[in-house]
PDB file of C-alpha atoms in Angstrom:
ATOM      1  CA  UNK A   1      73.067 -83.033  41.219  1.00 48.00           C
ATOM      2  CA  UNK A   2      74.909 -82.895  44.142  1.00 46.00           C
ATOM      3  CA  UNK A   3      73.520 -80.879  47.757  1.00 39.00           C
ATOM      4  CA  UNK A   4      75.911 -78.404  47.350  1.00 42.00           C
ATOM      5  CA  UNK A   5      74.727 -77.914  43.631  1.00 47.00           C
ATOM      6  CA  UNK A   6      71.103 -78.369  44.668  1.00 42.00           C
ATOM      7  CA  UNK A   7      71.763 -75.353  47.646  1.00 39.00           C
ATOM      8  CA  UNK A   8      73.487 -73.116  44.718  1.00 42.00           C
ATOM      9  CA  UNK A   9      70.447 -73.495  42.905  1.00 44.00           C
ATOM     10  CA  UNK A  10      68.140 -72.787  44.870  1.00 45.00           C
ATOM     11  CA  UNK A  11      69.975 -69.576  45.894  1.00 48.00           C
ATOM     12  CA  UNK A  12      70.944 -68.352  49.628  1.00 45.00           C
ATOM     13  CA  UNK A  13      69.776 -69.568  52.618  1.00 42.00           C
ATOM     14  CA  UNK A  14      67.478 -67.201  53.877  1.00 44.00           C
ATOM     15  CA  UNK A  15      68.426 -65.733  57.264  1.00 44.00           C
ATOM     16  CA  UNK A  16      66.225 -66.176  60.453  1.00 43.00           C
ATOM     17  CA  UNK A  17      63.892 -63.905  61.312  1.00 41.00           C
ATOM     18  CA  UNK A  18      62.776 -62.403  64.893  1.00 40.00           C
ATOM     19  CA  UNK A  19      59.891 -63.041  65.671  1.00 40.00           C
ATOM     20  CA  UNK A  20      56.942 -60.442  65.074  1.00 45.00           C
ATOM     21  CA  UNK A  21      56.074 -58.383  67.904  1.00 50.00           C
ATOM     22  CA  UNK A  22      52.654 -59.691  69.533  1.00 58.00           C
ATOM     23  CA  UNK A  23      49.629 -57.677  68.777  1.00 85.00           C
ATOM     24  CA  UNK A  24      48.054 -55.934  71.466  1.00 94.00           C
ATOM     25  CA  UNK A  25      44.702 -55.712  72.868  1.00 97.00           C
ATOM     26  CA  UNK A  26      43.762 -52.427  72.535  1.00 98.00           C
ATOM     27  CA  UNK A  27      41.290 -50.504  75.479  1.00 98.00           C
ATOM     28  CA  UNK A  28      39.502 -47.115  74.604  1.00 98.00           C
ATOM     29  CA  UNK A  29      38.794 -44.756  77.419  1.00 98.00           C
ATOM     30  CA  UNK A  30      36.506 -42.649  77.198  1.00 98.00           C
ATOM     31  CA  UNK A  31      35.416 -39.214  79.037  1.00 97.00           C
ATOM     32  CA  UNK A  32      32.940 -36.161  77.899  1.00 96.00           C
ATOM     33  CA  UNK A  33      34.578 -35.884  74.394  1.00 97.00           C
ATOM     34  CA  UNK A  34      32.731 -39.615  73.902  1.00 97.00           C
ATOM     35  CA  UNK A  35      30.037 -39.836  76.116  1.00 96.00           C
ATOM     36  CA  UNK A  36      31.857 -42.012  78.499  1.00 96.00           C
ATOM     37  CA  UNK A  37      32.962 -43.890  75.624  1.00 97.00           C
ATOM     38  CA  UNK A  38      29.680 -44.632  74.242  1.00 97.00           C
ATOM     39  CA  UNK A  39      30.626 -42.908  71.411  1.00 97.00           C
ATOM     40  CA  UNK A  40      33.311 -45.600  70.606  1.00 97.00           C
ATOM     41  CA  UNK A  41      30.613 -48.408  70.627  1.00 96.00           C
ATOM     42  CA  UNK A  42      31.441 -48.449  66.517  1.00 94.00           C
ATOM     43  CA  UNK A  43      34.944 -48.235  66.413  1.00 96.00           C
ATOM     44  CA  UNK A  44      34.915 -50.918  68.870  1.00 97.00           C
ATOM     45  CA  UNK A  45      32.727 -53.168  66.864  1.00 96.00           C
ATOM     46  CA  UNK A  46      34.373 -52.387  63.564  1.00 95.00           C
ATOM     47  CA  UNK A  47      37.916 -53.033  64.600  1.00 96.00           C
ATOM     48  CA  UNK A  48      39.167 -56.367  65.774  1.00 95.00           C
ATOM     49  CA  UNK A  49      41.770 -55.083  67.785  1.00 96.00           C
ATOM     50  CA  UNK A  50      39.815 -53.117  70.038  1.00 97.00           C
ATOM     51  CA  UNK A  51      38.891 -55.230  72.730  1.00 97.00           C
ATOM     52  CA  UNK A  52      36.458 -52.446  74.865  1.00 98.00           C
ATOM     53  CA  UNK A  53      35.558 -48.731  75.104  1.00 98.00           C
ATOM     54  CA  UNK A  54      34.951 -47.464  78.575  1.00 98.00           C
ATOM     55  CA  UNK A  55      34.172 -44.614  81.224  1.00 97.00           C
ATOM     56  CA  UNK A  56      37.633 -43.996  82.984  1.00 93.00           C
ATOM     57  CA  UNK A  57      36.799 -45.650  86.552  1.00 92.00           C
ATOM     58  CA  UNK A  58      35.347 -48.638  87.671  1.00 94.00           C
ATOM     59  CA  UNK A  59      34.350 -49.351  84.321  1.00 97.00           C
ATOM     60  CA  UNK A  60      37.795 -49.016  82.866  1.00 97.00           C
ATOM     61  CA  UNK A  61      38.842 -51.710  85.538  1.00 96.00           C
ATOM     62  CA  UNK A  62      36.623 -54.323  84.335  1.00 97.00           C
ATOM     63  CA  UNK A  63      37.390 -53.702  80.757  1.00 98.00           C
ATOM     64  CA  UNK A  64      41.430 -54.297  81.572  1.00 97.00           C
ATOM     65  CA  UNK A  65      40.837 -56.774  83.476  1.00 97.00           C
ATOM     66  CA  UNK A  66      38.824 -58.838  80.868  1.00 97.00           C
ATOM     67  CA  UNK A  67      40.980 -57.807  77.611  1.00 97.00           C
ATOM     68  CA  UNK A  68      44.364 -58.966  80.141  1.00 97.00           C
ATOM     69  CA  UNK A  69      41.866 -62.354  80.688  1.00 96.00           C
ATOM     70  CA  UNK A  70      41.196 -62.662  77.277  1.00 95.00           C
ATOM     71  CA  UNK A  71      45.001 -62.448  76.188  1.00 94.00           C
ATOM     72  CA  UNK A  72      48.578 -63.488  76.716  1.00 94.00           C
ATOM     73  CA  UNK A  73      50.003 -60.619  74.989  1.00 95.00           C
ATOM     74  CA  UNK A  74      50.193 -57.004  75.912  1.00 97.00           C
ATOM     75  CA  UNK A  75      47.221 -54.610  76.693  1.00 98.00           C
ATOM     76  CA  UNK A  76      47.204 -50.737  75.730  1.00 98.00           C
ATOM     77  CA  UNK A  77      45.126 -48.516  76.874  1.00 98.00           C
ATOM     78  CA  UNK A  78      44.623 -44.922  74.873  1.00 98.00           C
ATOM     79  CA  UNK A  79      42.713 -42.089  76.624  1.00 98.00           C
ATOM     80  CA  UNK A  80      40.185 -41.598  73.940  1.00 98.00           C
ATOM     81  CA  UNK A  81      40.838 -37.068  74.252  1.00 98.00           C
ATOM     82  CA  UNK A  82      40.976 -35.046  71.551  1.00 97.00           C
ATOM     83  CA  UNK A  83      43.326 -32.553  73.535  1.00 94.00           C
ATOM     84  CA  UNK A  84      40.316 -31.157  76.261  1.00 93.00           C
ATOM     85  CA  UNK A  85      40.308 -33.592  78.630  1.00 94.00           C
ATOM     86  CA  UNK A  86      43.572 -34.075  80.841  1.00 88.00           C
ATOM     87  CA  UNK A  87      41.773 -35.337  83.775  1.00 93.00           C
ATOM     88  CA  UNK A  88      40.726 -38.489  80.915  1.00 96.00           C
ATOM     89  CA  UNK A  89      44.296 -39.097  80.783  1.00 96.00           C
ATOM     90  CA  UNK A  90      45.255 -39.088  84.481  1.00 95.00           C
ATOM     91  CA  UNK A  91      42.185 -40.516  85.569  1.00 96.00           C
ATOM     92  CA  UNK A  92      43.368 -43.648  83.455  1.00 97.00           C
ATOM     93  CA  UNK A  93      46.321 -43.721  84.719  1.00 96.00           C
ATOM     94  CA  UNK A  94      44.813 -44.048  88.169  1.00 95.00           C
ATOM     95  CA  UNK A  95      42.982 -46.702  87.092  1.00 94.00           C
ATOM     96  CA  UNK A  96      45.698 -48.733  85.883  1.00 96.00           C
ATOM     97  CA  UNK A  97      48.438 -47.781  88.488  1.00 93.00           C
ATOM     98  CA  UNK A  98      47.467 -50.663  90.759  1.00 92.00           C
ATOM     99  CA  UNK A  99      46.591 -53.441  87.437  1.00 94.00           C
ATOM    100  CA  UNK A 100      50.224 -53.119  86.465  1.00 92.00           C
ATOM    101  CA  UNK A 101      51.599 -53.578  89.815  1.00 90.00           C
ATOM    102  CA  UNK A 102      49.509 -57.434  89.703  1.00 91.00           C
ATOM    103  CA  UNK A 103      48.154 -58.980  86.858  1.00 90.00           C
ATOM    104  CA  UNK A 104      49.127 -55.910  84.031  1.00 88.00           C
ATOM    105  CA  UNK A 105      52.855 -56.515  85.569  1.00 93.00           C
ATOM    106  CA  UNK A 106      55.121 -56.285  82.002  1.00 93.00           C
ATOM    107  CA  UNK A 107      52.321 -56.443  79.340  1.00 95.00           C
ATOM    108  CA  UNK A 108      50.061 -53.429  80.117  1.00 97.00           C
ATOM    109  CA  UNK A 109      50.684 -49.677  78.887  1.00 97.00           C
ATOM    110  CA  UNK A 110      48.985 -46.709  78.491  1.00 97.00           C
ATOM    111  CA  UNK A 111      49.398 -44.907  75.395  1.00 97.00           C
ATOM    112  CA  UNK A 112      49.578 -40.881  74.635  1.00 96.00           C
ATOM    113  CA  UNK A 113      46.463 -39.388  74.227  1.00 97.00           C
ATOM    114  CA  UNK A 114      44.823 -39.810  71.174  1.00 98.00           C
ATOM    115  CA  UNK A 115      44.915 -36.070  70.075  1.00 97.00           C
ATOM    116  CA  UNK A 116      46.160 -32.477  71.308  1.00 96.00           C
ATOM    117  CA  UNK A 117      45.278 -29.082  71.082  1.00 95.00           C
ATOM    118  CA  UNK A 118      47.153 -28.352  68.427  1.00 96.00           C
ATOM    119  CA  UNK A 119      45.280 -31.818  66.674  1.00 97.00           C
ATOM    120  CA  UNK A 120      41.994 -30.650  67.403  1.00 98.00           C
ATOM    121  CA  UNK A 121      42.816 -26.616  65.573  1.00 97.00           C
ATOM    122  CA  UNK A 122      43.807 -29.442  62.510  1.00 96.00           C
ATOM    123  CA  UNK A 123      41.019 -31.212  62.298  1.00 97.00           C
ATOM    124  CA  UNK A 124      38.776 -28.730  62.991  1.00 97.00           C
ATOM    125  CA  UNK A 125      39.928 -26.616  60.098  1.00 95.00           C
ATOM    126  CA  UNK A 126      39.557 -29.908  58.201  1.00 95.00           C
ATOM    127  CA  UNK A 127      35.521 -30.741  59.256  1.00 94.00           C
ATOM    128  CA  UNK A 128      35.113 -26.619  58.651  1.00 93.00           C
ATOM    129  CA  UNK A 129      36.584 -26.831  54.462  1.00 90.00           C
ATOM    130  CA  UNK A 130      33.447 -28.466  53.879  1.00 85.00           C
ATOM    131  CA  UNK A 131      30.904 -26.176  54.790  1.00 86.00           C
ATOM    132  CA  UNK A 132      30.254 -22.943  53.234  1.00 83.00           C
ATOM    133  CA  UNK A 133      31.762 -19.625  53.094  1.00 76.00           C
ATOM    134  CA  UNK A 134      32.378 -16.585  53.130  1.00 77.00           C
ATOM    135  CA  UNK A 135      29.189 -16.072  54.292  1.00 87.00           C
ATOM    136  CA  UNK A 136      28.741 -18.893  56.111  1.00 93.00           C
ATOM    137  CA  UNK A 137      29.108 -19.895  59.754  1.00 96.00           C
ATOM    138  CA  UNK A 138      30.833 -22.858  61.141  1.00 97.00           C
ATOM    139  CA  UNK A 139      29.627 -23.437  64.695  1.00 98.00           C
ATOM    140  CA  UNK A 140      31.850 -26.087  66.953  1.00 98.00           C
ATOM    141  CA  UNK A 141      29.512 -27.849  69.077  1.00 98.00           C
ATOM    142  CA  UNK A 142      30.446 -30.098  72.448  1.00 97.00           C
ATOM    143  CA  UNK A 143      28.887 -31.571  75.304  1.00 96.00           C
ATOM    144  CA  UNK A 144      29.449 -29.209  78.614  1.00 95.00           C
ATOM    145  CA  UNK A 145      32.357 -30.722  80.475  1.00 94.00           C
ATOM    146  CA  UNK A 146      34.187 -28.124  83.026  1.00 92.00           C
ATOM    147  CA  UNK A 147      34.795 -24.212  82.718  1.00 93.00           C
ATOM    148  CA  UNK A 148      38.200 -24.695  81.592  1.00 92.00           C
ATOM    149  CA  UNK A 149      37.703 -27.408  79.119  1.00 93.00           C
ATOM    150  CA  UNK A 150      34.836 -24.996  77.789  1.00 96.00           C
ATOM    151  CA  UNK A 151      36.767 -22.203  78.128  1.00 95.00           C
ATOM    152  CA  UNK A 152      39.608 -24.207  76.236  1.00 95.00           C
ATOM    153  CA  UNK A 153      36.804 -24.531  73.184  1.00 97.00           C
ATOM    154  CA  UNK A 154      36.666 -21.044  72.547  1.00 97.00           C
ATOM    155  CA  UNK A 155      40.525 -20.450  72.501  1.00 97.00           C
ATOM    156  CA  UNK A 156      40.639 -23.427  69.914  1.00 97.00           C
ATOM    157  CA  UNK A 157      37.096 -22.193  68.034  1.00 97.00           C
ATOM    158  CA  UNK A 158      39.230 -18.551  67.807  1.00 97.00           C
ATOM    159  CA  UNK A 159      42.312 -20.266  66.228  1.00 96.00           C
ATOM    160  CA  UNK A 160      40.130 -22.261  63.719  1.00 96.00           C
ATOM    161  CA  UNK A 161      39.008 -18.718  62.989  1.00 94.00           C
ATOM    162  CA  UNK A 162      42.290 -17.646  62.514  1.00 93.00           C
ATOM    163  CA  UNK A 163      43.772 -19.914  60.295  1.00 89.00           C
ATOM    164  CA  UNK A 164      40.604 -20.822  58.297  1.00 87.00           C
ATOM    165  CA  UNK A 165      38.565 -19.418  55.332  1.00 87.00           C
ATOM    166  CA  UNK A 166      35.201 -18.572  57.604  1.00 90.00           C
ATOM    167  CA  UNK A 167      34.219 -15.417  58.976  1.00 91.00           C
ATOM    168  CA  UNK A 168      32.221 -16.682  62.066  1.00 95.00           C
ATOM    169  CA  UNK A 169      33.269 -19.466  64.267  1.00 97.00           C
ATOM    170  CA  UNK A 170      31.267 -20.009  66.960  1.00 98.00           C
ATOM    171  CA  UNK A 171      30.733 -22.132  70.518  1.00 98.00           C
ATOM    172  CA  UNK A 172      28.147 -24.030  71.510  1.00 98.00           C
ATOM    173  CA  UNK A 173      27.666 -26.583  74.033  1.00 97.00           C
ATOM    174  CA  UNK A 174      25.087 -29.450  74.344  1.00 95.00           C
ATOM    175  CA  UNK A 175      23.895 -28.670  78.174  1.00 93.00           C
ATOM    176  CA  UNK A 176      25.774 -25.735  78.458  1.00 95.00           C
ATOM    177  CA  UNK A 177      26.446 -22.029  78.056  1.00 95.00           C
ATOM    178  CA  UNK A 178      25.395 -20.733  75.396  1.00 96.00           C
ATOM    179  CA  UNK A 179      23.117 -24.317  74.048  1.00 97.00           C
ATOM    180  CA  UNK A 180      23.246 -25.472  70.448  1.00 97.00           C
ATOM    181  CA  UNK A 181      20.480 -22.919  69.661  1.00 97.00           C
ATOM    182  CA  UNK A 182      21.813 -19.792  71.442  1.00 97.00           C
ATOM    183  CA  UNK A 183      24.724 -20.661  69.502  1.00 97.00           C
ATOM    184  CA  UNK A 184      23.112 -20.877  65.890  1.00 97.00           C
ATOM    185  CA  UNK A 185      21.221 -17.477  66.600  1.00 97.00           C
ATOM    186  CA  UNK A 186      24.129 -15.615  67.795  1.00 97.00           C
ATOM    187  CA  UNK A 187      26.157 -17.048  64.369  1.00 96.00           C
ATOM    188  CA  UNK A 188      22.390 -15.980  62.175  1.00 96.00           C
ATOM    189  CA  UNK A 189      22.804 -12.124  64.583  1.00 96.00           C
ATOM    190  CA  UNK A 190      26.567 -11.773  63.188  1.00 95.00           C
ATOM    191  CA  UNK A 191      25.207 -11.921  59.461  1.00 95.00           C
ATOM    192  CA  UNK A 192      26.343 -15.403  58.607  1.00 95.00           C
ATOM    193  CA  UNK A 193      23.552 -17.119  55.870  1.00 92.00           C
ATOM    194  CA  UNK A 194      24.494 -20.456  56.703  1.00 94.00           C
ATOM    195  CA  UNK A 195      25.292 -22.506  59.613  1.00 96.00           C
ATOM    196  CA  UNK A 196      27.382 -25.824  59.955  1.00 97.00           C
ATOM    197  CA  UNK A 197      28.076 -27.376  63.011  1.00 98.00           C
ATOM    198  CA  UNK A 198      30.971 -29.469  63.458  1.00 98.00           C
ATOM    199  CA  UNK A 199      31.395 -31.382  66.284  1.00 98.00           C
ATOM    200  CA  UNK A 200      34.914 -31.158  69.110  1.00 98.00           C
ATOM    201  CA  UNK A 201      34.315 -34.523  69.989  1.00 98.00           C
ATOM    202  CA  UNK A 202      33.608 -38.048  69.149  1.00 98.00           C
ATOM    203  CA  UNK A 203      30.031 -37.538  68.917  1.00 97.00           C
ATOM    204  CA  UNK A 204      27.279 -35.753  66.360  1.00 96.00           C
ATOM    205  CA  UNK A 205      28.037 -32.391  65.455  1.00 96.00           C
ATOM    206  CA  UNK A 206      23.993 -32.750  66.472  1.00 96.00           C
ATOM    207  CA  UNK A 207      21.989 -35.585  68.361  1.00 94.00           C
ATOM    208  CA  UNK A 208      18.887 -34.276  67.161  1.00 93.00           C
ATOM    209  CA  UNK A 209      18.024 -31.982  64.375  1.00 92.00           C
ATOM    210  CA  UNK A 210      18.316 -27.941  64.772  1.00 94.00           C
ATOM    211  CA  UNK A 211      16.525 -26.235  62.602  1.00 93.00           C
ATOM    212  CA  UNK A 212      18.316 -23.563  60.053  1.00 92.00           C
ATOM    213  CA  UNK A 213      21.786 -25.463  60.822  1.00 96.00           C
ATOM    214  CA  UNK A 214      23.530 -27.957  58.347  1.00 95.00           C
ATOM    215  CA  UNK A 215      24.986 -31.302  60.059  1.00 95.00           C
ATOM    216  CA  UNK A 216      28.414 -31.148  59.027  1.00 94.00           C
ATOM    217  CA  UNK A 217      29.245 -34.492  60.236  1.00 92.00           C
ATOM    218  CA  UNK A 218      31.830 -36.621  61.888  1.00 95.00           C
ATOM    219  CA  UNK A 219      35.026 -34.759  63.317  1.00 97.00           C
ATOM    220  CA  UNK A 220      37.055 -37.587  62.106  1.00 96.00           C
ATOM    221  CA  UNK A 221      36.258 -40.825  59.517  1.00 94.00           C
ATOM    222  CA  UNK A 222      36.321 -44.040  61.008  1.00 93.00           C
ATOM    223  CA  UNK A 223      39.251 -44.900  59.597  1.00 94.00           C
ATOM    224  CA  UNK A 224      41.305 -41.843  60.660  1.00 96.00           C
ATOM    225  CA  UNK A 225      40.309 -42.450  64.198  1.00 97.00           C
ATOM    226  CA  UNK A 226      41.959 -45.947  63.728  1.00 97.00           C
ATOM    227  CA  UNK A 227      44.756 -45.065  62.465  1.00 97.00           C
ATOM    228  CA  UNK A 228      45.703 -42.493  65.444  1.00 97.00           C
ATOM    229  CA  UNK A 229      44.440 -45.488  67.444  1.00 98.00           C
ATOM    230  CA  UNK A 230      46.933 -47.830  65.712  1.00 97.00           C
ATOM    231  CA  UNK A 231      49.661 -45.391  66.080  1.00 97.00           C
ATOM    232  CA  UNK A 232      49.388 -44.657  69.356  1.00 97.00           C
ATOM    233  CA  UNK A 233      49.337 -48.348  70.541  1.00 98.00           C
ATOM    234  CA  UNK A 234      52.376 -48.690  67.997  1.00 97.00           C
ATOM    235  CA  UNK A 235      54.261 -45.807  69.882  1.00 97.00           C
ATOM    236  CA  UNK A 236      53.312 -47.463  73.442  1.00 97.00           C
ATOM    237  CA  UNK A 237      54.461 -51.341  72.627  1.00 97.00           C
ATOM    238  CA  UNK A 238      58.062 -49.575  71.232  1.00 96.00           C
ATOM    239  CA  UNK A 239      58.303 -47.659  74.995  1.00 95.00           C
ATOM    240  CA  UNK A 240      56.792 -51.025  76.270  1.00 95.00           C
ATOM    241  CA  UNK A 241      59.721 -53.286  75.258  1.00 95.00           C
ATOM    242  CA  UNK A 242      61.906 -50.935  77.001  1.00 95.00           C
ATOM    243  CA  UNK A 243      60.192 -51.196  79.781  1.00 94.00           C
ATOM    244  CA  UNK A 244      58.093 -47.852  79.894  1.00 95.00           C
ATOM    245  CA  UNK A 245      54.426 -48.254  80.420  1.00 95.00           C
ATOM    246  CA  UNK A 246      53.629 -44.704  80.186  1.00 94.00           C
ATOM    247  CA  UNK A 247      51.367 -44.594  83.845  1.00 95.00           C
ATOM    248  CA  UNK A 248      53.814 -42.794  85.399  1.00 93.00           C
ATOM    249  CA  UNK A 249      53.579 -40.277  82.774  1.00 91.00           C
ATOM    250  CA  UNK A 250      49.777 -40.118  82.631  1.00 92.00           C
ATOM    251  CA  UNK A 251      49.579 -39.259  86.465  1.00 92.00           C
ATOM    252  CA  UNK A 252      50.637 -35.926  85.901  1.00 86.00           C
ATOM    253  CA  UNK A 253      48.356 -35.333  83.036  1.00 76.00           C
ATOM    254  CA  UNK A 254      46.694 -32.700  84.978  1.00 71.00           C
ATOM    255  CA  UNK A 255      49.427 -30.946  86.188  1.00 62.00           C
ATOM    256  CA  UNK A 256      49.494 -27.315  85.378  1.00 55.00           C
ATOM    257  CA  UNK A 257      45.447 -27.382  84.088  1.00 51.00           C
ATOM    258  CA  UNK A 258      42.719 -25.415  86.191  1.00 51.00           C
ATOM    259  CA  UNK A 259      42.932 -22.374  89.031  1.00 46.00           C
ATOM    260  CA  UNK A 260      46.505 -20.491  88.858  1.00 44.00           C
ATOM    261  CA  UNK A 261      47.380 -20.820  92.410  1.00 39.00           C
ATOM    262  CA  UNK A 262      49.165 -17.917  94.140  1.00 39.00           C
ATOM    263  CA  UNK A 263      49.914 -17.871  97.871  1.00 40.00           C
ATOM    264  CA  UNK A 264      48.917 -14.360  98.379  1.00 41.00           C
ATOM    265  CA  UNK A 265      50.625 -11.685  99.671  1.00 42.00           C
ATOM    266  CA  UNK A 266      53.816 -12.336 101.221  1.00 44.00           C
ATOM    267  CA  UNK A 267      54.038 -15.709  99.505  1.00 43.00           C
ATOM    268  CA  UNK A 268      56.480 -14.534  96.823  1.00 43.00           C
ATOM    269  CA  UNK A 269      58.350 -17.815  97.274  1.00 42.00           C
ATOM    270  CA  UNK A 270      58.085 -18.270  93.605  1.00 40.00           C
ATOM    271  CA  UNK A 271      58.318 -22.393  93.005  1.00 41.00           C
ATOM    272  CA  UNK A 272      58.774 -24.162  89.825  1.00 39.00           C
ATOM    273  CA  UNK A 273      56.605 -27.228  88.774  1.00 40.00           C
ATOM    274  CA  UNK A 274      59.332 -27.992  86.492  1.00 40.00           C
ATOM    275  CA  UNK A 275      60.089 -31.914  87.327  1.00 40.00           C
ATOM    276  CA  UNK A 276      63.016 -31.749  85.543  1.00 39.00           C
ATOM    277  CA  UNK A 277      62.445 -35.777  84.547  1.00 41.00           C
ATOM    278  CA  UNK A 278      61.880 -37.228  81.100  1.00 39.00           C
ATOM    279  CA  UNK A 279      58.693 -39.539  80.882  1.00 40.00           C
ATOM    280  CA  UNK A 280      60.193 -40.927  77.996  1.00 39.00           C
ATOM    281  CA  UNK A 281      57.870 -40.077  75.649  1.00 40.00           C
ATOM    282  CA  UNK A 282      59.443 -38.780  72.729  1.00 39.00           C
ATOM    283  CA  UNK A 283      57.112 -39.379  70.140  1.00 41.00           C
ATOM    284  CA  UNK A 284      56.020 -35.923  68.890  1.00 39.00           C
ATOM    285  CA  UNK A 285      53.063 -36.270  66.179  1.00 39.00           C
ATOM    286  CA  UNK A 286      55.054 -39.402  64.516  1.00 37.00           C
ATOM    287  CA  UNK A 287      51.686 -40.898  63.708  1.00 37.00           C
ATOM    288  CA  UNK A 288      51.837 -40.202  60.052  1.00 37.00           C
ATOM    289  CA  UNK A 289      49.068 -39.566  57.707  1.00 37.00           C
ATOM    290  CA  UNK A 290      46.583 -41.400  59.789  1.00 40.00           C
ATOM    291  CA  UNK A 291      45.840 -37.981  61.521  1.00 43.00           C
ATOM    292  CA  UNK A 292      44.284 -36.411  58.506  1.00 41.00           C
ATOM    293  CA  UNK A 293      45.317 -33.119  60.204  1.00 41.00           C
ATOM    294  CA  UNK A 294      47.167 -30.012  59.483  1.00 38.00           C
ATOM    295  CA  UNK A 295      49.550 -27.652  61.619  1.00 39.00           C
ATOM    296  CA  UNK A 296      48.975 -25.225  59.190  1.00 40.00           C
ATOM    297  CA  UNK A 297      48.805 -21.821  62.048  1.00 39.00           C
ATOM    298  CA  UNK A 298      52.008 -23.304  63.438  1.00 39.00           C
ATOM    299  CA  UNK A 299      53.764 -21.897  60.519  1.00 38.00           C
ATOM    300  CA  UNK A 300      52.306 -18.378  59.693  1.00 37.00           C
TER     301      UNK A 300
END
């Protein structure tokens, strides 16, 4: 047989591949929706990937720091929020403005948020199916944060409400106004027979048991919070390669979130935050199934 018989044979030569895109090293940070990130301790443990889950600070620093040490390839960060915690998201970004200028330069980017609002309603309405109705009460508990990221709860507990199949939805928050009890009497005042709680956060719907009220577990599986983690690093290394790191972006997180400021009377020079610049983000909720969540009140 000759070569050329021996290459027909053996059929086409294959053509050369590119080679794969490195994996990244993947930082969690974490703010009151995790405890600082404590709440993260298992998906950090559980997923190889996932180099470090930390408090958005100092802390956050160090953890960069040692997963850019610990690697030649890139670094993403993901602000660990399910959609009530901008400051989380600019308060990264402050922490890894000046690691990107030095030893980040090129291989260090910080994702979109894990979640949104709109998320949160989703999955929500998701954790709620479970628990029982009509008669039933599904009570969203959090740990206390600020008065407009509590405030914020109630708007999104009100929604669930909405687009749900329970009569009573209700707000409580671990340290807060109105506490985890307040809030299960208030749902057992309204009528409801049963009470679920369901956590807005990364956390126990309950850290210790409340008696009359059914632990309705995790907000999200394991899994599901991986995959949104996998996505969103996924999204960032795309933006990444074209040389977007997304900090620029994340600084303005809190834009447009607290006090409406007015300048009083007389002060009817009415300005516009509107940038008017692209952060060149255009990934909407392109993070497939992994989400586990539904939009379903967008469309009624």
């Amino acid at each position: 047989m000759t070569v050329r018989q021996a290459e027909t044979a053996a059929g086409p030569t294959p053509a050369p591949t590119s080679a794969p895109a490195p994996a990244a090293t993947v930082v969690l940070a974490g703010g009151h929706e995790s405890d600082g990130g404590r709440d993260l301790a298992a998906l950090v443990e559980r997923e190889p990937a996932v180099h470090a889950a930390a408090a958005a600070g100092r802390a956050l620093g160090e953890a960069v720091r040692s997963a850019l040490a610990a690697t030649d390839g890139p670094v993403c960060v993901v602000p660990m929020t399910l959609g009530r915690d901008p400051k989380l998201v600019a308060d990264t970004a402050r922490a890894l403005r000046w690691l990107a200028a030095g030893e980040g330069r090129g291989r260090l980017a910080l994702t979109g948020a894990f979640g949104g609002k709109d998320h949160l309603v989703g999955w929500l309405r998701a954790a709620a199916s479970a628990a029982p109705g009509p008669d039933g009460a599904v009570l969203v508990t959090a740990p206390a944060a600020g008065p407009f990221e509590d405030a914020d709860l109630f708007r999104i507990a009100r929604l669930v409400r909405q687009y749900g199949h329970h009569r009573w939805v209700e707000v409580a928050f671990a340290g807060g106004d109105p506490d985890l009890a307040e809030g299960a009497e208030r749902c057992r005042l309204l009528g409801a027979r049963e009470v679920t709680a369901v956590p807005a956060s990364f956390g126990p719907a309950l850290r210790t048991d409340l008696p009359g009220v059914r632990d309705g577990g995790p907000l999200l599986r394991p899994s599901a919070i991986a995959g949104v983690v996998a996505a969103r690093t996924a999204a960032a290394l795309h933006l990444l390669g074209h040389g977007e790191d997304g900090i620029l972006a994340g600084l303005d997180a809190e834009h447009g979130h607290g006090y409406a400021h007015s300048h009083g009377p007389g002060g009817d020079h009415s300005h516009s935050h509107g940038h008017g610049h692209s952060h060149g983000h255009g990934h909407g909720h392109g993070h497939g199934a992994a989400d586990g969540h539904t939009h379903g009140h967008a469309h009624h």
